[in-house]
XYZ file of C-alpha atoms in Angstrom:
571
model
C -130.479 112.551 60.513
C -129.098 112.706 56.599
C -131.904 113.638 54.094
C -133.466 110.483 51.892
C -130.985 109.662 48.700
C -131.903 111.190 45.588
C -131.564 108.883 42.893
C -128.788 110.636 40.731
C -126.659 109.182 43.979
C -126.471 106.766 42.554
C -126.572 107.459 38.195
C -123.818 105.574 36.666
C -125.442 107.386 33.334
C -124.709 110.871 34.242
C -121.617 110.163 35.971
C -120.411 108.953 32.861
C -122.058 111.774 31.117
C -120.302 114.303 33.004
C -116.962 112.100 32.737
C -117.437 112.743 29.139
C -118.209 116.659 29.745
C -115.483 117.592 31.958
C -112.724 115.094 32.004
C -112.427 113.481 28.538
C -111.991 116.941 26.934
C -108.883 118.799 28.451
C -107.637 114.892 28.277
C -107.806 114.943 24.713
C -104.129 115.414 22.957
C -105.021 113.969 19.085
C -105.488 116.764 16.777
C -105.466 117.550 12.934
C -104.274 120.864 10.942
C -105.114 123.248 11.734
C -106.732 123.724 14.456
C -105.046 121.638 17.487
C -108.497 122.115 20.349
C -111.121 121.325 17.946
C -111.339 117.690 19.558
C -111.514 118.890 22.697
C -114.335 121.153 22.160
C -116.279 118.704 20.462
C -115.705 116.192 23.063
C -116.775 118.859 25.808
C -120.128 120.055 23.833
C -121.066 116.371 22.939
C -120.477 115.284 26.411
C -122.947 118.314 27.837
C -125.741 117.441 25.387
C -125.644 114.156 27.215
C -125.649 115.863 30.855
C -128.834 118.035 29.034
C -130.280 114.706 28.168
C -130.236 113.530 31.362
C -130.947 116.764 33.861
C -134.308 117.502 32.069
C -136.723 117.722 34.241
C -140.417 116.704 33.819
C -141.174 120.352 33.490
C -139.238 123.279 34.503
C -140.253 127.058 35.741
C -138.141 129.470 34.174
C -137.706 132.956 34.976
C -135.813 135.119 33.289
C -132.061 136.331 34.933
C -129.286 138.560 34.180
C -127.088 135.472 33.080
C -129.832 134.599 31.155
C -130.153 137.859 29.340
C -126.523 138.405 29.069
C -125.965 135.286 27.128
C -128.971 135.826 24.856
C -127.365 139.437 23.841
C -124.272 137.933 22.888
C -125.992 135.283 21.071
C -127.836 137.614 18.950
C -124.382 139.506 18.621
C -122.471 136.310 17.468
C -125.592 135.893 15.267
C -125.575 138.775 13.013
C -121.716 138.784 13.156
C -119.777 137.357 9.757
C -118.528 134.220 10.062
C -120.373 134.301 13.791
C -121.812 130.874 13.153
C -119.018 128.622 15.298
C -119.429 130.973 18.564
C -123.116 130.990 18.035
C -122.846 127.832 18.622
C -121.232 127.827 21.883
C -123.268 130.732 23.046
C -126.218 128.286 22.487
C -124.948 125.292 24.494
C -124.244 127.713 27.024
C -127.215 128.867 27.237
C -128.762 125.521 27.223
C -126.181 124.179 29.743
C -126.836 127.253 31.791
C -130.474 126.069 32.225
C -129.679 122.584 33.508
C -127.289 124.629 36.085
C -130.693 126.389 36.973
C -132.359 123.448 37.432
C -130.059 121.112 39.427
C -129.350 124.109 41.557
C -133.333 124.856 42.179
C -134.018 121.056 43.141
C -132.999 120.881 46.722
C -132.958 116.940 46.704
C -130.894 117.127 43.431
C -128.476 119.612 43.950
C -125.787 117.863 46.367
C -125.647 114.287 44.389
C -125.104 116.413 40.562
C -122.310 118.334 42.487
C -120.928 116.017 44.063
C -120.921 113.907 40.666
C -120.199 117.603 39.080
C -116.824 117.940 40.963
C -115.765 114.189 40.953
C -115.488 114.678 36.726
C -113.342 117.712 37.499
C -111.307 116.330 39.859
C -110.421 113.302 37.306
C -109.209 115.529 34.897
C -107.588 117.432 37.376
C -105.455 114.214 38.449
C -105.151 112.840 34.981
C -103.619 116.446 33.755
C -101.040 115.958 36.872
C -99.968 112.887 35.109
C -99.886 114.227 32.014
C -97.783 117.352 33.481
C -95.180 115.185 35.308
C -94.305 113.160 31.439
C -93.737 116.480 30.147
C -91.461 117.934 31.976
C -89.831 114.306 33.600
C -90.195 112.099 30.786
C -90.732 114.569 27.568
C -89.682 111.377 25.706
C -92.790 109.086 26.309
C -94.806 112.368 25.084
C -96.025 111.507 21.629
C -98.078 114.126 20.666
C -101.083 111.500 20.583
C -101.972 110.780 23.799
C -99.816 112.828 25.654
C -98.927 116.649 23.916
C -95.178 117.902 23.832
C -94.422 120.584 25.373
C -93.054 123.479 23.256
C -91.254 124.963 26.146
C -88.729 122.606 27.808
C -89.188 121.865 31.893
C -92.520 123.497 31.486
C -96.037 121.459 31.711
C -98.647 122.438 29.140
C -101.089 119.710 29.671
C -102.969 118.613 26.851
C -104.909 121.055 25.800
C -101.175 122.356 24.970
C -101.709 125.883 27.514
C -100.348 125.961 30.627
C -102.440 128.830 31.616
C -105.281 126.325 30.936
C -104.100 123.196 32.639
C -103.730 125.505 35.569
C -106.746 126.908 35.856
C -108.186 123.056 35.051
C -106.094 122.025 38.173
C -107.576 124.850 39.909
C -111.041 123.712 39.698
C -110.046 120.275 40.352
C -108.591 122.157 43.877
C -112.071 123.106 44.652
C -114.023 120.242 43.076
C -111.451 118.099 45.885
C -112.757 120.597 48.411
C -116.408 120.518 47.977
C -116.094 116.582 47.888
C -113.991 116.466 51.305
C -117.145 118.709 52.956
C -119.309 116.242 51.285
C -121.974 114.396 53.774
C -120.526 111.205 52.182
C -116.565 112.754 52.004
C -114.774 111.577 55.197
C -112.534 109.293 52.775
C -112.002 112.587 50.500
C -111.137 114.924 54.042
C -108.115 112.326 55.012
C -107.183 112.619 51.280
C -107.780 116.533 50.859
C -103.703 117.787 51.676
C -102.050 115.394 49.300
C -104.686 115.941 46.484
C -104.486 119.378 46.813
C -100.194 119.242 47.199
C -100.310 116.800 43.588
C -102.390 119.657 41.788
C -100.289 122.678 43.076
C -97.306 121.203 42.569
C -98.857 120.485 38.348
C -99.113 124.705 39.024
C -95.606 124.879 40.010
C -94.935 122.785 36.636
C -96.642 124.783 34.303
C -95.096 127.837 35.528
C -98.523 129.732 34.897
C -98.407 133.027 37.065
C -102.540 132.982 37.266
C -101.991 129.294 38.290
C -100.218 130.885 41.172
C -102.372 133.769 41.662
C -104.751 131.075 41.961
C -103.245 129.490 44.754
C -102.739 132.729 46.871
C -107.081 133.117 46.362
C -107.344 129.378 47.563
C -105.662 130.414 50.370
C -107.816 133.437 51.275
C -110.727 131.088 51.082
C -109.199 129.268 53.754
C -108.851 131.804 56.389
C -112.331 133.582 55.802
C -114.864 130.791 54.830
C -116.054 129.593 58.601
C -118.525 126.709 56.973
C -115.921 124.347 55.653
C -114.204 121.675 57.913
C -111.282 122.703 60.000
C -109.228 120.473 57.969
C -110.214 121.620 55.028
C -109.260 125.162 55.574
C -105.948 124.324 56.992
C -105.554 122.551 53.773
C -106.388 125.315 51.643
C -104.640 127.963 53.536
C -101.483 125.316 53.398
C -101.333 125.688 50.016
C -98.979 128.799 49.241
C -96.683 126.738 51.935
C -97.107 123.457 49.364
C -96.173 126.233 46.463
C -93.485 126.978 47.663
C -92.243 123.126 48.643
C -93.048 122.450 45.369
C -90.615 125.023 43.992
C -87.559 124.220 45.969
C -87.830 120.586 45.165
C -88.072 121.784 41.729
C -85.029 123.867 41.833
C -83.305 121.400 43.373
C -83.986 118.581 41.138
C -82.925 121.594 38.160
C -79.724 122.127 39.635
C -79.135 118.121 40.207
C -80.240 117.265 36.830
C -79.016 120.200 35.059
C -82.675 120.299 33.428
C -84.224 123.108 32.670
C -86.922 124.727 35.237
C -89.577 126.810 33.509
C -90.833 128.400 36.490
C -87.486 130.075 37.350
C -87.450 131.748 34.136
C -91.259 132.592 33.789
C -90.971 134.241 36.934
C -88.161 136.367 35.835
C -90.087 137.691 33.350
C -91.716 139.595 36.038
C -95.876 139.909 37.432
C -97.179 141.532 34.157
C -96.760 141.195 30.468
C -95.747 144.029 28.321
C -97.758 142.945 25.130
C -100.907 142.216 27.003
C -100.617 146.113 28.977
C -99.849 147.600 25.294
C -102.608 145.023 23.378
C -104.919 146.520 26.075
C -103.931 150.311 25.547
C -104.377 149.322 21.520
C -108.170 148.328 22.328
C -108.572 151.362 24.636
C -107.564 153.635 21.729
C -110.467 151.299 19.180
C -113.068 152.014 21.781
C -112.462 155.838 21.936
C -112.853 155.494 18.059
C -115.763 153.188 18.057
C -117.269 154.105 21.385
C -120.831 153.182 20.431
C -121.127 150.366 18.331
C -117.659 148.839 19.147
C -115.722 147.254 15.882
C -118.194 144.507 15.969
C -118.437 140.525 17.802
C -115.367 138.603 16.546
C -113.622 141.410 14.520
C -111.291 142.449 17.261
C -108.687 141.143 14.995
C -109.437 142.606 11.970
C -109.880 146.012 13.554
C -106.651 145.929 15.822
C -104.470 144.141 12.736
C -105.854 147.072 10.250
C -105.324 150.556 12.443
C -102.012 151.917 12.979
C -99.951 151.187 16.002
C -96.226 151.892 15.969
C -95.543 150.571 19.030
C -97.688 147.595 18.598
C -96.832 144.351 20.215
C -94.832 142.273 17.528
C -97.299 139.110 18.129
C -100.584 138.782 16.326
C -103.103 139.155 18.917
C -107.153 137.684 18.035
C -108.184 138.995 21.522
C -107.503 141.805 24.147
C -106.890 139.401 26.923
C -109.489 140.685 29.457
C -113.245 139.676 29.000
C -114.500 143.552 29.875
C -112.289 145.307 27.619
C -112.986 142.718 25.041
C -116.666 143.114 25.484
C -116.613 146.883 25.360
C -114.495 147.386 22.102
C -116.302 144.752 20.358
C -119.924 145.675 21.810
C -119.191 149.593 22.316
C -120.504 151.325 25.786
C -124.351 150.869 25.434
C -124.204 147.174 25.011
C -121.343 145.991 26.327
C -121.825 147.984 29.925
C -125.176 146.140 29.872
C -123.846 142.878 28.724
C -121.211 142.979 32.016
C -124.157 144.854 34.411
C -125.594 141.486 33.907
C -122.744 139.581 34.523
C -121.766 141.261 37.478
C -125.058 140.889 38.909
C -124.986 137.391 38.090
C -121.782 137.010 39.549
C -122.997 139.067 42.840
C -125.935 136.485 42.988
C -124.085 133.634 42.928
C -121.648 134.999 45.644
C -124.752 135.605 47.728
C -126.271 132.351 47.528
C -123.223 130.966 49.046
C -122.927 133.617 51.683
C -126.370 133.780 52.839
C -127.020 129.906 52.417
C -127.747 127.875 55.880
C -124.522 125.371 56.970
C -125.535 122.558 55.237
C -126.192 124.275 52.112
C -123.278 126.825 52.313
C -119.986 124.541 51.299
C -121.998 123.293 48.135
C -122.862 126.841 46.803
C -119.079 128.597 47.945
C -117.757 125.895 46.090
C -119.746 125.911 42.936
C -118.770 129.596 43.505
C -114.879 129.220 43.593
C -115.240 127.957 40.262
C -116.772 130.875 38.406
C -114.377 132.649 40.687
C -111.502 131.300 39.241
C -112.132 131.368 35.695
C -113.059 134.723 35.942
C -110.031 135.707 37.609
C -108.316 133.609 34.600
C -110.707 135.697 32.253
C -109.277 139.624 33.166
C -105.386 137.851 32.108
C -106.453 135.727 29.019
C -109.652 134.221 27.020
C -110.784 130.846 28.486
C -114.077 131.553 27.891
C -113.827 131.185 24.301
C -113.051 127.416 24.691
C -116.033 125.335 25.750
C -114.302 123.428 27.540
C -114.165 125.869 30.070
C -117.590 127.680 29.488
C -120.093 125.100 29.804
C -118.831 124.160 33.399
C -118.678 127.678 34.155
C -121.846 128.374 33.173
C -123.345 125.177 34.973
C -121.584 125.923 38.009
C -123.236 129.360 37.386
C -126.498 127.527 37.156
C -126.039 125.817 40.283
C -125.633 128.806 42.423
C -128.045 130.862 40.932
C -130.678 128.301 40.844
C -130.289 128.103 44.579
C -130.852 131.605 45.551
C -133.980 131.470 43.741
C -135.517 128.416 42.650
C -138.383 128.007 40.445
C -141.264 125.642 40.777
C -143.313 124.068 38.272
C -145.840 126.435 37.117
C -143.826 129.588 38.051
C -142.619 131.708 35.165
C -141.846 130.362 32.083
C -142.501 126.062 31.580
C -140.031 124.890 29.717
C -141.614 120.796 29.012
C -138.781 118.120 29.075
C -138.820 117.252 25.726
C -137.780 120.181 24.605
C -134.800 120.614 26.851
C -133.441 116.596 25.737
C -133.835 117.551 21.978
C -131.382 120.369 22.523
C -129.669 117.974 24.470
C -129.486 115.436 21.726
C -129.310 118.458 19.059
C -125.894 119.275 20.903
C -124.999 116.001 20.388
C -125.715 115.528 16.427
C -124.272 119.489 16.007
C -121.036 117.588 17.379
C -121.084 114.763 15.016
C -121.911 117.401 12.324
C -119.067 119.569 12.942
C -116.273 116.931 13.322
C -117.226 115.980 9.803
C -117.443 119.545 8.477
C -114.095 119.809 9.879
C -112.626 116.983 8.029
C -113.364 118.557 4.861
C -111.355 121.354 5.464
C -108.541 118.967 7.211
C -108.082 117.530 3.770
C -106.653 121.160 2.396
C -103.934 121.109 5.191
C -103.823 116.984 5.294
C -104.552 115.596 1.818
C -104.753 111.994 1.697
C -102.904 110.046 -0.763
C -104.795 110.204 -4.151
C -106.295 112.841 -3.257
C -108.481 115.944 -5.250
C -106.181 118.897 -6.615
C -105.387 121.740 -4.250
C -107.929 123.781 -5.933
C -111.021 121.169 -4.982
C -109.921 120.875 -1.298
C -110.311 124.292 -1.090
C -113.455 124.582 -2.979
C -114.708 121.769 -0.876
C -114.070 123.618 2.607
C -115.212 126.942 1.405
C -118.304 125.142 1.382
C -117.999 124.356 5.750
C -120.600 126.286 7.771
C -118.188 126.325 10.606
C -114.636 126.263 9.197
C -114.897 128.003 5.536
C -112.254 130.466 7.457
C -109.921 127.966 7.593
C -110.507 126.748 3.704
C -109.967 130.652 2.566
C -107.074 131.396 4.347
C -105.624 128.163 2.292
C -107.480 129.923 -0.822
C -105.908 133.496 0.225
C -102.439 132.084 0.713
C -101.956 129.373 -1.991
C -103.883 130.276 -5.154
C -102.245 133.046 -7.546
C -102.564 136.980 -6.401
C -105.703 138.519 -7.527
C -109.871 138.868 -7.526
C -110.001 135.244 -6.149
C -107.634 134.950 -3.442
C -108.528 138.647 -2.381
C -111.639 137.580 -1.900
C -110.887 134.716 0.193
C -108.551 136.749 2.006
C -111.356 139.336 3.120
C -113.660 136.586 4.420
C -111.129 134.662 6.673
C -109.107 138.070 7.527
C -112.365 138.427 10.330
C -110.847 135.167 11.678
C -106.833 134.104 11.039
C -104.660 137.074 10.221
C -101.250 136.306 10.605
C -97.813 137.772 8.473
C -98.317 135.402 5.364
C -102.004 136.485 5.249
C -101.009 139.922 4.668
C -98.345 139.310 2.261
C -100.499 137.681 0.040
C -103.357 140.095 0.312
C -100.485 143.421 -0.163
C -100.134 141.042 -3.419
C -103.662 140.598 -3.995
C -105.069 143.892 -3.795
C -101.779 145.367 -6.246
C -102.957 142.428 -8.593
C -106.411 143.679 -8.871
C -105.328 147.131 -9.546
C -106.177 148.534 -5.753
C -102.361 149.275 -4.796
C -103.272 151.905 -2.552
C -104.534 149.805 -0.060
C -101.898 146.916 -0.856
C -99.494 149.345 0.099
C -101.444 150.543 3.657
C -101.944 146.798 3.952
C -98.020 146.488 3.523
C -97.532 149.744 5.825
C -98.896 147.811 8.822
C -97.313 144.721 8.025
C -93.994 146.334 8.743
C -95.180 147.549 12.235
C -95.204 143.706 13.000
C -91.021 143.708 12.231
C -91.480 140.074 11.652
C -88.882 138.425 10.294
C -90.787 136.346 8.144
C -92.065 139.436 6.099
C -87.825 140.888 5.915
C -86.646 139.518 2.713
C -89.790 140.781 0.949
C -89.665 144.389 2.523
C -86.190 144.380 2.661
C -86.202 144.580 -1.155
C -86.799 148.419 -0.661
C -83.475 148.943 0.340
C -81.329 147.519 -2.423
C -80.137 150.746 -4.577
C -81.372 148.716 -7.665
C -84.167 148.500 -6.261
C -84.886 151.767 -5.168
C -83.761 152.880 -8.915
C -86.236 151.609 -10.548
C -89.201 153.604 -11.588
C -91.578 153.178 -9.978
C -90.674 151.009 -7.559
C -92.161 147.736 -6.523
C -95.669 148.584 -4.388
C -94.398 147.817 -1.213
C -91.662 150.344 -1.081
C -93.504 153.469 -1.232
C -96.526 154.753 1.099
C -99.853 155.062 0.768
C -102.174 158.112 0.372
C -103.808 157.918 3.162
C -105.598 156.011 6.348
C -108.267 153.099 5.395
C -110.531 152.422 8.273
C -111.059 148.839 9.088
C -114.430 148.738 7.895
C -113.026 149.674 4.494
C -110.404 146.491 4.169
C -112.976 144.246 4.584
């Protein structure tokens, strides 16, 4: 006999609420200079203050959990961190967003209709992103940057949020979210539908030529053969899918050889299983956590530290993270903190996989599902940094939420009551901090976009200094446009915890030499050339014209310094 309807069966308003949370923001291709994801993040926290809105319960028992805790420490670490404000702010919504996940997940009656509404949004996007994949590397023409995104790689897919790493793990979730739907008490329409869903998304993977897209595949797989509670069909399906992989490829090579059109996957994959850079960037942080090994170089100043301590043999890219989430908590954290901070996410993590496990059949599909999707985002999170885009962390965390608040759900009066009002102000606040932000943006759009009769260089830029979340984005403007000296240096010290790339450490060599600290212009200068990028060449290769090197003394940037400057001491 099914169980009564809940009413969010049936919620147009949070359907569209989590359209606008899951599937409007990787859909999002308009952007402004400079930074080409703001809209989507935007999109994806405004959208979850609406899914806040609408979750909060009458009242709510909290009890504290590792997730919980973890999140908070990093919260209070983004906190106290310069120019921490923007991912305070997404630490917050998470946190928030984690506690509707608790909630839907502890209300038995509510749990399957948000899921099911849950993975509907995220297979949407999922489908959408297909379409968008299949114009970029079939039609790259009809691309226009506005709705759809070019690719910058020809015959390869980037979606929109312009990553093919992310529109695969995206099309991932939309794999599972097609799953969970197909088990569904309601998903007999969704089971008969399951192998060409499923063959549409992993042939997007084959498109993008993302290897943890296809890493991906090969764990959807695995969940096939060992989980015994989903439909027969459904783990046929999902075990097919290495089989529809490699379809997908030969009709892609194929069509490449035909066409004579390029086939990114063919040459992604001959750049072989790993990446050099990423194994070296990772040996680079090893060596800053032997040196920092117990406060770490601090929350967001991975870059600063890295870009500022010699490395020879230094990967020639500028690199803002390590590219695994527990090597980039340690180094920024140190041991103490950051083995707590991931003790808590593991156990989390261990939670959530037992809810699933030890769940009875009607339950378990729901939970293994809401599981697969921390699962893969995770396994996305040891290669690269998704987690630092909301996009992805808010349905992480709420799938998080879901799992968790099964295994141990809280009634009213247990623990902690958290009253409903509370939780739809934050809900609302997320929504206004949106607003807020888009417009705090524009001010500093109008440095790198000036509209016509518009304020002198010099006002833009005193304008955007003035942005609580973006000021980084008006000094590097300031650091890089306004003459060498006192000013620009120090605009160049408050975005350099931010945006360092080879013109940013031109002009501050320039800047510190113009306010009479040459010393460390010319250690800023010595690391500069461990980049050998060519955009810094004519200026250092100044050092070797014999006039040049005649001259006494010679220009700043052609002799050494006197010694080592610890990071801490460039700032």
């Amino acid at each position: 006999m099914d169980r009564p309807t809940h009413p969010l069966h049936a919620s147009p308003a949070l359907l569209a609420a989590l359209l606008a949370a899951c599937t409007l923001p990787p859909l999002i291709a308009y952007n402004l200079t400079p930074m080409a994801t703001l809209f989507n993040q935007l999109a994806a926290l405004a959208g979850w203050g609406l899914c806040l809105y609408l979750l909060a319960p009458a009242r709510q028992g909290l009890r504290p959990n590792a997730a919980l805790l973890a999140l908070g420490l990093l919260l209070l670490a983004a906190l106290v961190a310069p120019n921490g404000a923007s991912s305070a702010a997404a630490l917050a919504a998470a946190l928030l967003v984690l506690l509707a996940g608790l909630r839907a997940g502890g209300d038995a009656r509510a749990r399957e209709p948000v899921m099911g509404l849950f993975c509907l949004a995220l297979l949407v996007a999922g489908l959408l992103s297909v379409a968008v994949a299949l114009v970029q590397v079939f039609a790259p023409s009809w691309a226009d940057g506005s709705v759809i995104a070019r690719s910058g790689v020809v015959g390869r897919a980037v979606g929109n949020m312009r990553q093919p790493n992310h529109l695969a793990s995206l099309l991932m979730w939309a794999c599972v979210a097609a799953v969970w739907l197909s088990n569904s008490r309601r998903g007999r329409a969704w089971a008969a539908a399951l192998p060409a869903l499923l063959f549409a998304l992993v042939f997007a993977v084959v498109l993008s030529a993302s290897r943890t897209g296809m890493i991906g595949v090969g764990l959807l797989a695995l969940w096939g053969l060992l989980d015994r509670k989903l439909t027969r069909l459904s783990r046929w399906a999902l075990v097919a899918t290495p089989l529809m992989l490699g379809l997908s490829w030969l009709l892609m090579s194929a069509w490449a050889a035909s066409s004579g059109q390029a086939f990114g996957a063919e040459s992604r994959l001959a750049e072989g299983a790993g990446s050099p850079s990423r194994l070296a960037i990772l040996a680079n942080a090893w060596r800053l956590l032997q040196q920092y090994p117990l406060t770490g170089v601090g929350w967001g100043e991975f870059n600063l530290a890295w870009t500022m301590t010699p490395f020879p043999a230094r990967p020639t890219a500028f690199f803002d993270h390590t590219h695994n989430l527990p090597m980039q908590l340690l180094v920024e954290l140190g041991w103490p903190l950051g083995l707590l901070v991931i003790a808590l996410l593991l156990c989390s993590f261990w939670r959530a996989f037992l809810s699933g496990l030890r769940a009875p059949d009607g339950e378990a599909p729901l939970l293994r599902c809401a599981f697969m999707i921390v699962l893969m985002i995770g396994l996305h999170s040891l290669l690269e940094y998704p987690l630092w885009y909301v996009y992805f962390l808010l349905p992480a965390v709420f799938a998080l939420g879901l799992c968790l608040g099964a295994a141990a759900p809280t009634k009213a009066g247990q623990g902690l009551t958290l009253p409903a009002g509370a939780l739809r102000a934050a809900g609302v606040l997320m929504i206004a901090g949106s607003a807020f932000a888009l417009w705090d943006y524009l001010r500093v759009v109008e440095i790198y976009m000036p509209p016509a009769q518009s304020a002198p260089l010099e006002q833009r830029i005193a304008r955007g200094q003035h942005s609580l979340f973006f000021g980084a984005q008006a000094d590097y403007a300031a650091a890089t446009s306004l003459p060498a000296g006192p000013a620009a240096l120090e605009a160049t010290r408050r975005t350099a915890h931010q945006l360092i790339d080879t013109r940013l450490m031109m002009a501050w060599a320039k800047s510190l030499h113009a306010s009479g600290d040459t010393d460390r212009a010319r250690y800023v200068v010595q690391r500069l050339r461990e980049f050998r990028n060519k955009q810094a060449e004519d200026w250092l290769a100044e050092c070797e014209e014999p006039e040049v090197r005649a001259l006494k003394p010679p220009p700043f940037q052609c002799e050494q310094p006197s010694r080592d400057y610890d990071f801490r001491e460039m700032r």
